[in-house]
Amino acid sequence: MALPQRLATRLEQRLAVKWPWQALKAAGIVGMNARNGHYIARYNQRRLYPLVDDKLRTKKLAEAAGIHVPELYAAIHTEHDIAGLAALLERHERFVIKPAHGAGGEGIVVINGRQGQDFVRAGGQPISLDALQHHASNILSGMFSLGGMPDQAMVEYCVDFDPVFAPITHHGVPDIRTLVFRGVPVCAMVRLPTRESDGKANLHQGAVGAGVNLATGHTVGGVHHNAPVQQHPDTGAQLAHFAIPHWPELLLLAARCYELAPLGYLGVDIVLDRQLGPLMLELNARPGLSIQLATGQGLAPALERIAALPEIPSDALARVRMSVPDFDPNSTPSSTLPDPDLHQEFYF
Amino acid sequence: MNIKHRELGLPFSPDQTSATWTIEARASFRGDGRVKLSWALPEDPPGFTILDEDFVIRDYGLAQERVDGQRRALLSARRAFGPQALYYRISVNARSTAGRQTNTFPGYPEVPDYPELYRPAIEKLLADVRTQSADIASFARQLILALRRDTADPAIALLQDEARSLEAQAQQIVDLLAGARIPARVVHGLDLKHGLLEGRLRPMLEVHNEQQWLMFDPQTGDMGRPAEFLVWHHSRQRPLMSEGVSNADLRFAVRRAEARTLDLARGLNAPLAQFSLLGLPLHVQNTYTIMLMVPFGALLVVLLRNVIGIRTFGTFMPVLIALAFRETELLWGVVLFSSVVAAGLAMRFWLEHLKLLLVPRLAAVLTLVILLMLLFSMASYRLGFDRGLSIALFPMVILAMTIERMSIVWEEHGPRDALTQGLGSLLVAALAFLLMTHRQLQHLVGIFPEILLIVLAATLLLGRYTGYRLSELWRFRSVWLPGSNKGSP
């Protein structure tokens, strides 16, 4: 053994401490370099990125595969299309306008109703038709797209999100991010908007992530700005022990998304609609690593186990059973308050 | 590398005691067939010993002649077409003793026949200067000062108008001194500065006080040869005269080198020595000294990003910024960079109202950056910092891109991220600058470019590093730091 290593071991024994990186490794935390080098570089083919970066294409692929997505009312490709916006919107009380190439929730406008000539945004502020058309024009000019490339605007169904999350969210739409590795779901979290994140479900903007136990569909503790939290910072509600409705359906849906875009390392964002159930919102080819803090579990053991498999089944159900062996697609979560002791292992 | 060191005696460290310089003069021109060049060469320059000289002139015939007390090379070719470049390389060693010098008295000059228009002005000036001076040296000095003084005297203004270029000003003083029957001449020389690439000769004034030549700066009136000023020639003829060519130009490149590397540059018989930079033309060598350091900067960025986890704009933006710092020195570079980026960012946010598309927006930011740079240069010059002028060479495209990146990050991820990444870029750039301008390292790489293979190996190794970044130890601190696990049951 090399001298520095021997010294390190000696010191470790003497002080009975682990070095931070050893503790991280023992906890199975995957770092940025490992994610980029071992997983994204090896399992994500670059030519597939456009499938997920363009939300219009993702949506079309999903519709063709029979995966539920929010209904597309219209796609605006040119300035000329904007003129027809008024007639189109006549038919819809509630809708969302967003850029097809947007990232990080930028440029999304949610309309919840009408007030005379004007529309009403999710936060309650009115917005005129003129302003909406200007917004659509901005989207086309590439204001919200990565690298400022010319973009398309999408008008789609506004999710009427399941009230189960109402106590633990602040405005905005919570979504469920599942990390799917080689088609096998490996972990999931609910992303809950906060006042700080301004209704957006992005963790780096201050949203809270609550880890989900894949087997039961119940939330465990949460994470806010890289620190573990047990309560929603705005509402004060407990983050653990929520049963996510339609969990089995949701998990299966996430696994099936691998068939649309065979990216080995894939983030699937799903929203829960009150009437329609789980709807796939978007896919992500470079999902972040904070999910490990939300679930309180490092990803490495699961990823390594699945990476070692010579072959993975082509059937989504079989793939889900690889992470949840007694998975039953027709079961419903037992109650909203399961036995708290069940989840103790998920805390550090 | 070891072989080069042991067998060829290439030194591992730059020798700071012996000031030895290699100067390369490059004559470039367009030939249209028959070409004749007459090229002034230095001879016993005061304060220096010539160690070695040689020409790189391929198909040209070479002869030496002496014109007007000046050694000149005659170069000729019967058929030379298109762009041509001829090189003359000289190695000189600084020496403390004055050495042999041609101090023979040239005789008193004739009083020139000044034009009618100037004569009263000149006579008045010479009379004034005479009353203020004690001997020839102080006469010359007072004359220069009188001419340079920013005075309202119309006579002097007339003379100032007559001579605009440095060259003409020096010649004018010689003519005026002749009016007082003081022998004087214009000499041309080079300020030796390590790394000089496109240098030109600078005129100086020499006045003979009946014992020896005294040198004066025709701008400031300072007496004496400036340190590290190499006198190149001292005749009235131009340094490069040509027949049958167009666009003739004479440029100089300068390197400070060590005596031992010079021995090698002279020998150049060992085949291995061909694989050092010393075999290349000087201005190419100087460019490579900069280029060879870039991989070190890149390696540093790899280390700081992938191992430490410092966030920066883009990947190699910090290296480019570090290269820009070469023009301004570190402290000024940081100040100028921060102020231009801050002001540019403010303007960029204002541009946001106009809702421009990407490319026009970038072009607009670029234009604003150049205007800003001009403003900073003018302001700093007014305040008396001439450092502010060096910003003119600060690569503005890099600045424009930085501003654009920063404003996008600002809008998409908030000011906190933008400032973190901005400061990160600046920090990495500063460290890269310090590494890339490290003298010992520069010397080592200049002589042993194969060190870059080690850099390459280190980069490849780091490319396979998939361990944690230092910043991630902090990001995931809740896993190992017991105190941070607040609020858990």
PDB file of C-alpha atoms in Angstrom, chain A residues 51 55-72 253 256-257 259-261 280 283:
ATOM      1  CA  LEU A  51     -36.011  13.797 -29.849  1.00  0.00           C
ATOM      2  CA  LYS A  55     -41.033  19.028 -27.043  1.00  0.00           C
ATOM      3  CA  LEU A  56     -43.188  18.974 -30.164  1.00  0.00           C
ATOM      4  CA  ARG A  57     -41.336  15.917 -31.456  1.00  0.00           C
ATOM      5  CA  THR A  58     -41.477  14.243 -28.065  1.00  0.00           C
ATOM      6  CA  LYS A  59     -45.197  14.819 -27.934  1.00  0.00           C
ATOM      7  CA  LYS A  60     -45.776  13.401 -31.400  1.00  0.00           C
ATOM      8  CA  LEU A  61     -43.688  10.334 -30.617  1.00  0.00           C
ATOM      9  CA  ALA A  62     -45.602   9.818 -27.385  1.00  0.00           C
ATOM     10  CA  GLU A  63     -48.975  10.181 -29.053  1.00  0.00           C
ATOM     11  CA  ALA A  64     -47.959   7.661 -31.693  1.00  0.00           C
ATOM     12  CA  ALA A  65     -46.883   5.233 -28.961  1.00  0.00           C
ATOM     13  CA  GLY A  66     -50.131   5.705 -27.032  1.00  0.00           C
ATOM     14  CA  ILE A  67     -48.496   7.450 -24.091  1.00  0.00           C
ATOM     15  CA  HIS A  68     -50.728  10.039 -22.462  1.00  0.00           C
ATOM     16  CA  VAL A  69     -49.554  13.605 -22.908  1.00  0.00           C
ATOM     17  CA  PRO A  70     -51.325  16.956 -22.455  1.00  0.00           C
ATOM     18  CA  GLU A  71     -53.344  17.496 -25.625  1.00  0.00           C
ATOM     19  CA  LEU A  72     -51.719  19.792 -28.172  1.00  0.00           C
ATOM     20  CA  LEU A 253     -45.478   5.125 -18.016  1.00  0.00           C
ATOM     21  CA  ARG A 256     -42.300   3.055 -21.416  1.00  0.00           C
ATOM     22  CA  CYS A 257     -40.797   6.422 -22.301  1.00  0.00           C
ATOM     23  CA  GLU A 259     -39.204   3.127 -25.993  1.00  0.00           C
ATOM     24  CA  LEU A 260     -39.869   6.588 -27.460  1.00  0.00           C
ATOM     25  CA  ALA A 261     -36.338   7.831 -27.063  1.00  0.00           C
ATOM     26  CA  MET A 280     -45.970  12.722 -19.682  1.00  0.00           C
ATOM     27  CA  LEU A 283     -38.057  14.053 -21.297  1.00  0.00           C
TER      28      LEU A 283
END
